[in-house]
Amino acid sequence: MAHVVRGMIGAGLLLGALPALAQGMALSAVDPVGISRSGVQVAYGYSLEAATSNPALLSSLKDKNSAYLAYGLELSGIQQSMESNQTTVFSTNRSRSIGGFGLAVRTSPNLTLGLKLDEPYLLHRQLLDTAPSRFLGDGLDFSARRLEGQLAWSLSPNLSLGVGLGVARLGFDATTVLRLGVPSSVSTGVDGLVEQRMGESGNKVVPSYSLGLRWAMNPRWTFGFTHQSGLKGDLSLKADYRGAAMGTYANDGLSSAPQGTAARAAALLAASTPQVGTATLELPSQTAVGARHRITPSLTVETDLRWTSAGLKVPTFASVSTPTGVIKVPGELPTTKGHLGFGVSSELELGKFWTLRAGLFLDQPSVQAGITEPLLGGSRTAEFSLGAGYKVWGGELNFGYQYRQSEDQDTTRLGGVWSSTGYRGVGTRSRMEAMGHLLALGFRTSF
């Protein structure tokens, strides 16, 4: 077994030496066991937490009844560095709490019922007021909290099918910065600009489902398949001003505004009306296959291949209707594409009390190279995780941690100037960097 452990360590060091790969919007898991496996557990039998990924695994549980409860944090941040002035701006609003729950009840030798609560998608990014890309969107926050009832049916001791049916609550919030032309007090033209942050938010409860298959070919090899549905709904959005005006400027968009502009700008904002963008939020489906191998009685490894569809669609940013027309964002978020991901996880039992876990997952880009931006991201992703479990209090106390990185991206799309004639890009090169952390603590028990 020593040579196996050394090989796993060497592989981890090699992968850790790769170029810094952006934490994506899909969470690998919200429970500590799933996090420490980087979500690579589609075929991992005898694990209630893995049944969150694949409902067919419920039929493999050794305990008649079991449950787990988990709580943790997701932290992420981004930064933009401008080549022209060597200025770096960072994001704010970096942390979110996460939580999960799982329950399994065996009602007969062939039928097991389950219930899961998880968060498959979570993304939150807010840029500073001085961010060079603020006119193209400066805040994005969406999440999906999913509750599904599950059923697993054993066709034989080695083959089972699973299904999950439930609902997911989609939450969405987005902000952008617009500039409005302030009417002149002595002519019919524009004499200055006012900068104002606009926002929109809403939520929707939508249906969700999952399908799963487990086939234990022999005591050492198990194969799994699962499909998690996409989530789509038309949100009940509301638009509003976010805070007071951020400043006034001359017609060139750079100089100080003429005297008296601030008062006319306040009157303009009072006479204008925020408007929502399109209402549809659609999060992609995920399909995965996995193979689990028990190398020794105490060491198990799994590899998963996951396909994420191109179904991501977010509402367009809010606009504002002024007495002279509608002011809109000069650009929208890029469209995504379907992509593959590959992961490996391992679990080592040390005696009667301790279990050690580790995992990694690499994802292809979800946004075409050259059009990535700081809010949605979409560059190559990498997740490195580890965790441990300790049997105590009649159950198991688990901890999981994951480090998430993004591939640095250089772009000339983000910098721009908004003058009285409208927005124009300046072609300044900037670099985007991102990183994040995911950690959770949980307890599993049988009854």
Tab-separated table of C-alpha atoms in Angstrom:
chain	number	residue	atom	x	y	z
A	1	MET	CA	0.000	0.000	0.000
A	2	ALA	CA	2.927	2.333	0.575
A	3	HIS	CA	3.700	2.566	-3.135
A	4	VAL	CA	0.051	3.467	-3.838
A	5	VAL	CA	0.105	6.281	-1.285
A	6	ARG	CA	3.410	7.586	-2.681
A	7	GLY	CA	1.933	7.551	-6.172
A	8	MET	CA	-1.121	9.528	-5.027
A	9	ILE	CA	1.101	12.114	-3.326
A	10	GLY	CA	3.249	12.444	-6.420
A	11	ALA	CA	0.217	12.930	-8.638
A	12	GLY	CA	-1.088	15.620	-6.306
A	13	LEU	CA	2.225	17.466	-6.400
A	14	LEU	CA	2.353	17.271	-10.184
A	15	LEU	CA	-1.166	18.624	-10.590
A	16	GLY	CA	-0.495	21.331	-8.040
A	17	ALA	CA	2.403	22.507	-10.182
A	18	LEU	CA	0.146	23.207	-13.179
A	19	PRO	CA	-0.553	26.834	-14.118
A	20	ALA	CA	-3.090	28.414	-11.779
A	21	LEU	CA	-6.306	27.097	-13.134
A	22	ALA	CA	-11.581	30.231	-11.975
A	23	GLN	CA	-13.627	28.823	-9.428
A	24	GLY	CA	-16.822	28.039	-11.251
A	25	MET	CA	-20.449	28.537	-10.349
A	26	ALA	CA	-21.085	24.809	-9.733
A	27	LEU	CA	-20.258	23.605	-6.230
A	28	SER	CA	-18.713	20.162	-5.960
A	29	ALA	CA	-20.755	19.586	-2.774
A	30	VAL	CA	-21.899	21.367	0.396
A	31	ASP	CA	-21.213	18.518	2.829
A	32	PRO	CA	-17.673	17.836	4.124
A	33	VAL	CA	-17.405	14.330	2.656
A	34	GLY	CA	-18.389	15.454	-0.833
A	35	ILE	CA	-16.154	18.517	-0.599
A	36	SER	CA	-13.123	16.471	0.433
A	37	ARG	CA	-13.748	14.197	-2.570
A	38	SER	CA	-14.130	17.232	-4.906
A	39	GLY	CA	-17.541	15.827	-5.797
A	40	VAL	CA	-15.973	12.705	-7.323
A	41	GLN	CA	-18.347	10.103	-5.843
A	42	VAL	CA	-20.840	9.059	-8.528
A	43	ALA	CA	-19.995	5.363	-7.989
A	44	TYR	CA	-19.041	5.558	-4.307
A	45	GLY	CA	-21.268	2.998	-2.581
A	46	TYR	CA	-21.799	2.714	1.193
A	47	SER	CA	-21.824	6.538	1.416
A	48	LEU	CA	-24.937	8.545	2.257
A	49	GLU	CA	-23.217	11.775	1.184
A	50	ALA	CA	-22.452	10.284	-2.242
A	51	ALA	CA	-26.169	9.568	-2.674
A	52	THR	CA	-26.598	13.342	-2.982
A	53	SER	CA	-24.830	12.992	-6.336
A	54	ASN	CA	-26.350	9.657	-7.357
A	55	PRO	CA	-29.678	8.535	-5.826
A	56	ALA	CA	-29.056	4.912	-6.873
A	57	LEU	CA	-26.351	4.691	-4.200
A	58	LEU	CA	-29.011	4.713	-1.477
A	59	SER	CA	-29.541	0.989	-2.051
A	60	SER	CA	-25.890	0.257	-1.170
A	61	LEU	CA	-26.000	1.739	2.345
A	62	LYS	CA	-25.163	-0.693	5.132
A	63	ASP	CA	-27.340	1.005	7.742
A	64	LYS	CA	-31.100	0.658	7.580
A	65	ASN	CA	-31.649	4.327	8.473
A	66	SER	CA	-29.091	7.147	8.414
A	67	ALA	CA	-28.849	10.927	8.191
A	68	TYR	CA	-26.260	13.704	7.992
A	69	LEU	CA	-26.291	17.441	8.609
A	70	ALA	CA	-23.610	19.853	7.348
A	71	TYR	CA	-22.752	23.546	7.524
A	72	GLY	CA	-19.914	25.508	5.983
A	73	LEU	CA	-18.642	28.541	4.082
A	74	GLU	CA	-17.888	29.385	0.468
A	75	LEU	CA	-15.359	32.181	-0.012
A	76	SER	CA	-14.228	33.620	-3.333
A	77	GLY	CA	-12.660	36.780	-4.705
A	78	ILE	CA	-11.378	38.281	-7.938
A	79	GLN	CA	-8.991	41.061	-8.885
A	80	GLN	CA	-8.349	43.143	-11.989
A	81	SER	CA	-4.912	44.611	-12.743
A	82	MET	CA	-4.641	47.381	-15.346
A	83	GLU	CA	-1.469	47.309	-17.413
A	84	SER	CA	-1.629	51.047	-18.198
A	85	ASN	CA	-1.397	52.326	-14.604
A	86	GLN	CA	-0.434	49.162	-12.651
A	87	THR	CA	-3.574	49.584	-10.520
A	88	THR	CA	-5.236	46.524	-8.992
A	89	VAL	CA	-8.845	46.482	-7.787
A	90	PHE	CA	-10.381	43.662	-5.757
A	91	SER	CA	-13.900	42.354	-5.365
A	92	THR	CA	-15.939	42.590	-2.165
A	93	ASN	CA	-18.822	40.575	-0.671
A	94	ARG	CA	-16.682	37.454	-0.710
A	95	SER	CA	-18.315	34.890	1.592
A	96	ARG	CA	-21.529	32.880	1.749
A	97	SER	CA	-22.768	30.237	4.168
A	98	ILE	CA	-23.669	26.818	2.786
A	99	GLY	CA	-25.495	23.865	4.261
A	100	GLY	CA	-26.802	20.435	3.427
A	101	PHE	CA	-28.908	17.586	4.746
A	102	GLY	CA	-29.371	13.941	3.785
A	103	LEU	CA	-31.686	11.175	4.976
A	104	ALA	CA	-32.076	7.517	3.973
A	105	VAL	CA	-34.727	5.044	5.151
A	106	ARG	CA	-34.765	1.429	3.951
A	107	THR	CA	-38.385	0.321	3.734
A	108	SER	CA	-37.709	-3.149	2.274
A	109	PRO	CA	-34.717	-5.177	1.072
A	110	ASN	CA	-35.173	-3.704	-2.418
A	111	LEU	CA	-36.468	-0.178	-1.745
A	112	THR	CA	-34.738	2.735	-0.006
A	113	LEU	CA	-36.195	6.225	0.308
A	114	GLY	CA	-34.127	9.350	0.702
A	115	LEU	CA	-34.252	13.121	1.080
A	116	LYS	CA	-31.522	15.613	0.214
A	117	LEU	CA	-31.023	19.348	0.609
A	118	ASP	CA	-28.054	20.864	-1.218
A	119	GLU	CA	-26.843	23.858	-3.238
A	120	PRO	CA	-25.632	22.850	-6.703
A	121	TYR	CA	-24.903	26.406	-7.902
A	122	LEU	CA	-23.565	29.474	-6.130
A	123	LEU	CA	-21.822	32.563	-7.548
A	124	HIS	CA	-21.321	35.967	-5.923
A	125	ARG	CA	-19.059	38.781	-7.117
A	126	GLN	CA	-19.176	42.519	-6.412
A	127	LEU	CA	-16.622	44.909	-7.895
A	128	LEU	CA	-15.394	48.167	-6.382
A	129	ASP	CA	-16.760	51.528	-7.518
A	130	THR	CA	-13.527	52.177	-9.427
A	131	ALA	CA	-13.406	48.859	-11.297
A	132	PRO	CA	-12.561	49.444	-14.979
A	133	SER	CA	-15.326	47.068	-16.100
A	134	ARG	CA	-18.126	48.557	-13.965
A	135	PHE	CA	-20.055	49.826	-17.021
A	136	LEU	CA	-20.321	46.243	-18.302
A	137	GLY	CA	-21.731	44.939	-15.011
A	138	ASP	CA	-20.191	45.267	-11.550
A	139	GLY	CA	-22.102	42.726	-9.451
A	140	LEU	CA	-23.552	39.250	-9.936
A	141	ASP	CA	-25.078	36.998	-7.287
A	142	PHE	CA	-27.131	33.889	-7.975
A	143	SER	CA	-27.794	30.627	-6.188
A	144	ALA	CA	-29.864	27.450	-6.329
A	145	ARG	CA	-31.046	25.663	-3.186
A	146	ARG	CA	-32.452	22.248	-4.039
A	147	LEU	CA	-34.688	19.859	-2.082
A	148	GLU	CA	-35.421	16.445	-3.574
A	149	GLY	CA	-37.133	13.296	-2.403
A	150	GLN	CA	-35.241	10.207	-3.569
A	151	LEU	CA	-35.969	6.580	-4.319
A	152	ALA	CA	-33.531	3.736	-5.010
A	153	TRP	CA	-34.679	0.324	-6.261
A	154	SER	CA	-32.386	-2.722	-6.205
A	155	LEU	CA	-32.900	-4.894	-9.261
A	156	SER	CA	-30.288	-7.257	-7.810
A	157	PRO	CA	-27.665	-7.051	-5.057
A	158	ASN	CA	-25.262	-5.547	-7.626
A	159	LEU	CA	-27.575	-3.366	-9.725
A	160	SER	CA	-29.805	-0.494	-8.641
A	161	LEU	CA	-31.656	2.452	-10.141
A	162	GLY	CA	-32.401	5.776	-8.492
A	163	VAL	CA	-34.549	8.830	-9.067
A	164	GLY	CA	-34.990	12.127	-7.285
A	165	LEU	CA	-37.871	14.601	-7.651
A	166	GLY	CA	-38.160	17.980	-5.997
A	167	VAL	CA	-37.855	21.730	-6.296
A	168	ALA	CA	-35.097	24.330	-6.319
A	169	ARG	CA	-35.276	27.957	-5.246
A	170	LEU	CA	-33.400	30.226	-7.635
A	171	GLY	CA	-32.157	33.554	-6.290
A	172	PHE	CA	-30.664	36.320	-8.423
A	173	ASP	CA	-29.204	39.776	-7.938
A	174	ALA	CA	-27.156	41.857	-10.396
A	175	THR	CA	-25.829	45.408	-10.513
A	176	THR	CA	-24.226	47.634	-13.125
A	177	VAL	CA	-23.132	51.258	-13.361
A	178	LEU	CA	-24.757	53.566	-15.923
A	179	ARG	CA	-24.148	57.162	-16.910
A	180	LEU	CA	-27.009	59.505	-17.739
A	181	GLY	CA	-26.677	62.717	-19.705
A	182	VAL	CA	-27.666	65.706	-17.538
A	183	PRO	CA	-29.722	68.280	-19.506
A	184	SER	CA	-28.172	71.732	-19.818
A	185	SER	CA	-29.833	74.618	-17.986
A	186	VAL	CA	-29.245	77.046	-20.868
A	187	SER	CA	-29.637	74.914	-24.007
A	188	THR	CA	-31.270	71.761	-25.331
A	189	GLY	CA	-28.077	69.711	-25.154
A	190	VAL	CA	-26.269	67.766	-22.434
A	191	ASP	CA	-24.048	69.559	-19.961
A	192	GLY	CA	-22.481	66.809	-17.859
A	193	LEU	CA	-23.049	63.188	-16.834
A	194	VAL	CA	-24.198	61.507	-13.640
A	195	GLU	CA	-22.991	58.012	-12.673
A	196	GLN	CA	-25.501	55.764	-10.928
A	197	ARG	CA	-25.499	52.103	-9.885
A	198	MET	CA	-28.571	50.143	-10.975
A	199	GLY	CA	-29.699	46.811	-9.565
A	200	GLU	CA	-32.287	44.113	-10.043
A	201	SER	CA	-33.203	41.085	-7.964
A	202	GLY	CA	-35.744	38.301	-7.851
A	203	ASN	CA	-36.355	34.621	-7.123
A	204	LYS	CA	-38.342	31.654	-8.374
A	205	VAL	CA	-39.126	28.088	-7.266
A	206	VAL	CA	-38.686	25.605	-10.128
A	207	PRO	CA	-38.919	21.800	-10.478
A	208	SER	CA	-35.823	19.592	-10.471
A	209	TYR	CA	-35.039	15.923	-10.913
A	210	SER	CA	-32.102	13.525	-10.879
A	211	LEU	CA	-31.507	10.023	-12.239
A	212	GLY	CA	-28.921	7.452	-11.220
A	213	LEU	CA	-27.546	3.988	-11.867
A	214	ARG	CA	-25.161	1.821	-9.824
A	215	TRP	CA	-23.566	-1.414	-11.010
A	216	ALA	CA	-21.184	-3.307	-8.735
A	217	MET	CA	-19.378	-5.538	-11.220
A	218	ASN	CA	-17.517	-7.321	-8.401
A	219	PRO	CA	-16.393	-6.516	-4.831
A	220	ARG	CA	-13.571	-4.317	-6.144
A	221	TRP	CA	-15.156	-2.468	-9.097
A	222	THR	CA	-18.311	-0.321	-9.112
A	223	PHE	CA	-19.633	1.877	-11.916
A	224	GLY	CA	-22.077	4.744	-11.603
A	225	PHE	CA	-24.095	7.098	-13.794
A	226	THR	CA	-26.114	10.157	-12.844
A	227	HIS	CA	-27.945	13.030	-14.500
A	228	GLN	CA	-28.897	16.207	-12.644
A	229	SER	CA	-31.514	18.302	-14.421
A	230	GLY	CA	-30.997	21.896	-15.442
A	231	LEU	CA	-32.894	24.565	-13.509
A	232	LYS	CA	-34.863	27.228	-15.384
A	233	GLY	CA	-37.382	29.859	-14.387
A	234	ASP	CA	-38.660	33.342	-15.184
A	235	LEU	CA	-37.874	35.400	-12.109
A	236	SER	CA	-40.105	38.062	-10.599
A	237	LEU	CA	-37.476	40.773	-10.965
A	238	LYS	CA	-37.555	44.236	-9.446
A	239	ALA	CA	-35.177	47.049	-10.461
A	240	ASP	CA	-34.008	49.972	-8.344
A	241	TYR	CA	-31.249	52.483	-7.733
A	242	ARG	CA	-28.477	51.080	-5.551
A	243	GLY	CA	-27.341	53.906	-3.320
A	244	ALA	CA	-26.869	57.563	-4.144
A	245	ALA	CA	-25.303	58.918	-7.320
A	246	MET	CA	-21.645	57.902	-7.584
A	247	GLY	CA	-20.478	61.215	-9.045
A	248	THR	CA	-20.886	63.770	-11.827
A	249	TYR	CA	-18.577	64.389	-14.780
A	250	ALA	CA	-18.076	66.765	-17.677
A	251	ASN	CA	-19.115	65.766	-21.196
A	252	ASP	CA	-15.751	64.118	-21.859
A	253	GLY	CA	-16.498	61.598	-19.125
A	254	LEU	CA	-13.248	62.329	-17.270
A	255	SER	CA	-13.147	65.975	-16.114
A	256	SER	CA	-15.017	67.494	-13.198
A	257	ALA	CA	-18.618	68.437	-13.875
A	258	PRO	CA	-19.612	72.095	-14.323
A	259	GLN	CA	-21.069	73.920	-11.373
A	260	GLY	CA	-24.741	73.145	-10.805
A	261	THR	CA	-24.599	69.704	-12.465
A	262	ALA	CA	-25.196	67.810	-9.205
A	263	ALA	CA	-28.554	69.522	-8.569
A	264	ARG	CA	-29.759	68.912	-12.145
A	265	ALA	CA	-28.533	65.306	-11.915
A	266	ALA	CA	-30.638	64.699	-8.791
A	267	ALA	CA	-33.707	66.031	-10.599
A	268	LEU	CA	-32.949	63.799	-13.596
A	269	LEU	CA	-32.693	60.660	-11.453
A	270	ALA	CA	-35.972	61.539	-9.708
A	271	ALA	CA	-37.688	61.853	-13.093
A	272	SER	CA	-36.247	58.560	-14.387
A	273	THR	CA	-37.467	54.998	-13.785
A	274	PRO	CA	-35.345	51.835	-13.318
A	275	GLN	CA	-36.335	48.958	-15.610
A	276	VAL	CA	-35.589	45.236	-15.306
A	277	GLY	CA	-33.861	43.237	-18.007
A	278	THR	CA	-34.963	39.859	-19.294
A	279	ALA	CA	-36.347	37.582	-16.584
A	280	THR	CA	-35.031	34.103	-17.426
A	281	LEU	CA	-32.406	32.411	-15.263
A	282	GLU	CA	-31.293	29.021	-16.550
A	283	LEU	CA	-28.622	26.872	-14.917
A	284	PRO	CA	-27.104	23.947	-16.840
A	285	SER	CA	-27.677	20.248	-16.394
A	286	GLN	CA	-24.847	17.881	-15.421
A	287	THR	CA	-24.279	14.291	-16.499
A	288	ALA	CA	-21.521	12.152	-14.998
A	289	VAL	CA	-20.125	8.633	-15.155
A	290	GLY	CA	-17.714	7.195	-12.618
A	291	ALA	CA	-15.664	4.105	-11.793
A	292	ARG	CA	-14.709	3.148	-8.235
A	293	HIS	CA	-11.950	0.674	-7.392
A	294	ARG	CA	-11.218	-0.769	-3.962
A	295	ILE	CA	-7.439	-1.243	-4.137
A	296	THR	CA	-7.170	-2.673	-0.642
A	297	PRO	CA	-9.760	-3.174	2.120
A	298	SER	CA	-8.798	0.249	3.486
A	299	LEU	CA	-8.007	2.253	0.305
A	300	THR	CA	-10.542	3.183	-2.366
A	301	VAL	CA	-10.135	5.461	-5.405
A	302	GLU	CA	-12.637	6.785	-7.945
A	303	THR	CA	-12.477	8.635	-11.242
A	304	ASP	CA	-15.406	10.609	-12.682
A	305	LEU	CA	-16.073	12.212	-16.052
A	306	ARG	CA	-18.674	14.986	-15.993
A	307	TRP	CA	-20.400	16.858	-18.816
A	308	THR	CA	-21.932	20.268	-18.089
A	309	SER	CA	-24.388	21.476	-20.710
A	310	ALA	CA	-24.378	24.881	-22.384
A	311	GLY	CA	-27.631	25.848	-20.690
A	312	LEU	CA	-26.428	28.838	-18.634
A	313	LYS	CA	-28.536	31.949	-19.196
A	314	VAL	CA	-28.783	34.909	-16.823
A	315	PRO	CA	-31.132	37.916	-16.979
A	316	THR	CA	-29.799	40.982	-18.752
A	317	PHE	CA	-28.797	43.959	-16.612
A	318	ALA	CA	-31.228	46.656	-15.499
A	319	SER	CA	-31.648	49.842	-17.520
A	320	VAL	CA	-33.142	53.236	-16.757
A	321	SER	CA	-35.845	55.110	-18.640
A	322	THR	CA	-35.129	58.858	-18.725
A	323	PRO	CA	-37.238	61.691	-20.172
A	324	THR	CA	-35.042	61.569	-23.293
A	325	GLY	CA	-34.768	57.806	-23.762
A	326	VAL	CA	-33.637	54.485	-22.266
A	327	ILE	CA	-30.035	54.079	-21.063
A	328	LYS	CA	-28.762	50.490	-21.263
A	329	VAL	CA	-25.593	48.599	-20.450
A	330	PRO	CA	-23.218	48.795	-23.459
A	331	GLY	CA	-22.542	45.051	-23.280
A	332	GLU	CA	-23.875	41.816	-21.810
A	333	LEU	CA	-22.368	38.725	-20.253
A	334	PRO	CA	-20.952	36.157	-22.705
A	335	THR	CA	-22.738	32.948	-23.600
A	336	THR	CA	-21.394	29.666	-22.278
A	337	LYS	CA	-20.640	26.370	-23.963
A	338	GLY	CA	-20.870	22.754	-22.865
A	339	HIS	CA	-17.680	21.350	-21.404
A	340	LEU	CA	-16.106	18.264	-19.870
A	341	GLY	CA	-14.527	17.841	-16.458
A	342	PHE	CA	-12.402	15.069	-14.984
A	343	GLY	CA	-11.804	14.227	-11.341
A	344	VAL	CA	-10.103	11.751	-9.031
A	345	SER	CA	-10.803	11.051	-5.356
A	346	SER	CA	-9.405	8.697	-2.748
A	347	GLU	CA	-10.416	7.507	0.707
A	348	LEU	CA	-8.167	5.784	3.246
A	349	GLU	CA	-9.446	4.153	6.446
A	350	LEU	CA	-6.971	4.320	9.334
A	351	GLY	CA	-7.994	1.873	12.018
A	352	LYS	CA	-11.459	1.949	13.523
A	353	PHE	CA	-11.853	5.689	14.001
A	354	TRP	CA	-10.137	7.766	11.297
A	355	THR	CA	-10.888	8.170	7.588
A	356	LEU	CA	-8.790	10.428	5.336
A	357	ARG	CA	-10.060	11.776	2.006
A	358	ALA	CA	-8.605	13.756	-0.896
A	359	GLY	CA	-9.728	14.759	-4.374
A	360	LEU	CA	-9.126	16.958	-7.348
A	361	PHE	CA	-11.240	18.072	-10.292
A	362	LEU	CA	-10.254	19.802	-13.551
A	363	ASP	CA	-12.833	21.496	-15.773
A	364	GLN	CA	-12.605	22.724	-19.359
A	365	PRO	CA	-13.483	26.379	-20.112
A	366	SER	CA	-17.186	27.212	-20.249
A	367	VAL	CA	-16.619	30.533	-22.052
A	368	GLN	CA	-14.760	30.964	-25.310
A	369	ALA	CA	-11.192	32.227	-24.890
A	370	GLY	CA	-10.861	35.968	-25.370
A	371	ILE	CA	-14.331	36.952	-24.158
A	372	THR	CA	-14.135	36.003	-20.484
A	373	GLU	CA	-14.916	38.760	-17.966
A	374	PRO	CA	-14.670	39.054	-14.166
A	375	LEU	CA	-18.297	38.413	-13.158
A	376	LEU	CA	-19.209	35.161	-14.859
A	377	GLY	CA	-15.648	33.941	-15.384
A	378	GLY	CA	-15.591	30.711	-17.336
A	379	SER	CA	-11.895	29.950	-17.760
A	380	ARG	CA	-10.403	26.564	-16.901
A	381	THR	CA	-11.094	25.472	-13.352
A	382	ALA	CA	-9.210	23.374	-10.837
A	383	GLU	CA	-10.284	22.153	-7.399
A	384	PHE	CA	-7.962	20.527	-4.842
A	385	SER	CA	-9.485	19.117	-1.680
A	386	LEU	CA	-8.851	17.096	1.446
A	387	GLY	CA	-10.724	16.099	4.570
A	388	ALA	CA	-11.058	13.689	7.457
A	389	GLY	CA	-13.701	11.811	9.398
A	390	TYR	CA	-13.624	10.633	13.015
A	391	LYS	CA	-16.080	8.152	14.503
A	392	VAL	CA	-17.500	9.563	17.707
A	393	TRP	CA	-20.859	9.984	19.531
A	394	GLY	CA	-22.339	6.986	17.728
A	395	GLY	CA	-21.686	8.461	14.284
A	396	GLU	CA	-18.968	10.185	12.290
A	397	LEU	CA	-17.798	13.794	12.523
A	398	ASN	CA	-16.439	15.021	9.175
A	399	PHE	CA	-14.481	18.015	7.922
A	400	GLY	CA	-13.793	18.947	4.306
A	401	TYR	CA	-11.767	21.721	2.660
A	402	GLN	CA	-11.315	22.660	-0.982
A	403	TYR	CA	-9.017	25.196	-2.634
A	404	ARG	CA	-10.306	26.606	-5.912
A	405	GLN	CA	-8.249	28.500	-8.481
A	406	SER	CA	-8.748	30.180	-11.828
A	407	GLU	CA	-6.503	30.422	-14.813
A	408	ASP	CA	-5.304	34.026	-15.156
A	409	GLN	CA	-6.859	35.792	-18.153
A	410	ASP	CA	-5.580	38.801	-20.113
A	411	THR	CA	-8.202	40.871	-21.921
A	412	THR	CA	-8.635	44.232	-23.667
A	413	ARG	CA	-12.438	44.249	-23.404
A	414	LEU	CA	-12.934	45.637	-19.905
A	415	GLY	CA	-11.554	49.193	-19.859
A	416	GLY	CA	-13.709	52.003	-21.270
A	417	VAL	CA	-14.771	55.647	-21.119
A	418	TRP	CA	-18.378	56.822	-21.026
A	419	SER	CA	-18.739	60.381	-22.347
A	420	SER	CA	-21.748	62.403	-23.544
A	421	THR	CA	-21.532	60.559	-26.892
A	422	GLY	CA	-21.793	57.153	-25.214
A	423	TYR	CA	-19.493	54.348	-24.124
A	424	ARG	CA	-16.327	53.397	-25.970
A	425	GLY	CA	-13.704	50.804	-25.166
A	426	VAL	CA	-10.121	51.967	-24.857
A	427	GLY	CA	-8.382	48.652	-25.519
A	428	THR	CA	-6.280	48.755	-22.352
A	429	ARG	CA	-4.917	45.356	-21.390
A	430	SER	CA	-5.926	44.064	-17.984
A	431	ARG	CA	-5.434	40.784	-16.133
A	432	MET	CA	-8.123	38.920	-14.198
A	433	GLU	CA	-7.236	36.584	-11.341
A	434	ALA	CA	-9.520	34.590	-9.038
A	435	MET	CA	-9.392	32.117	-6.209
A	436	GLY	CA	-11.704	30.629	-3.622
A	437	HIS	CA	-12.172	28.274	-0.692
A	438	LEU	CA	-14.902	25.836	0.283
A	439	LEU	CA	-15.088	24.263	3.743
A	440	ALA	CA	-17.698	22.468	5.814
A	441	LEU	CA	-18.231	20.519	9.013
A	442	GLY	CA	-20.863	17.811	9.346
A	443	PHE	CA	-22.073	14.846	11.333
A	444	ARG	CA	-23.516	11.563	10.084
A	445	THR	CA	-25.356	9.040	12.222
A	446	SER	CA	-27.421	5.877	11.831
A	447	PHE	CA	-30.568	4.924	13.700
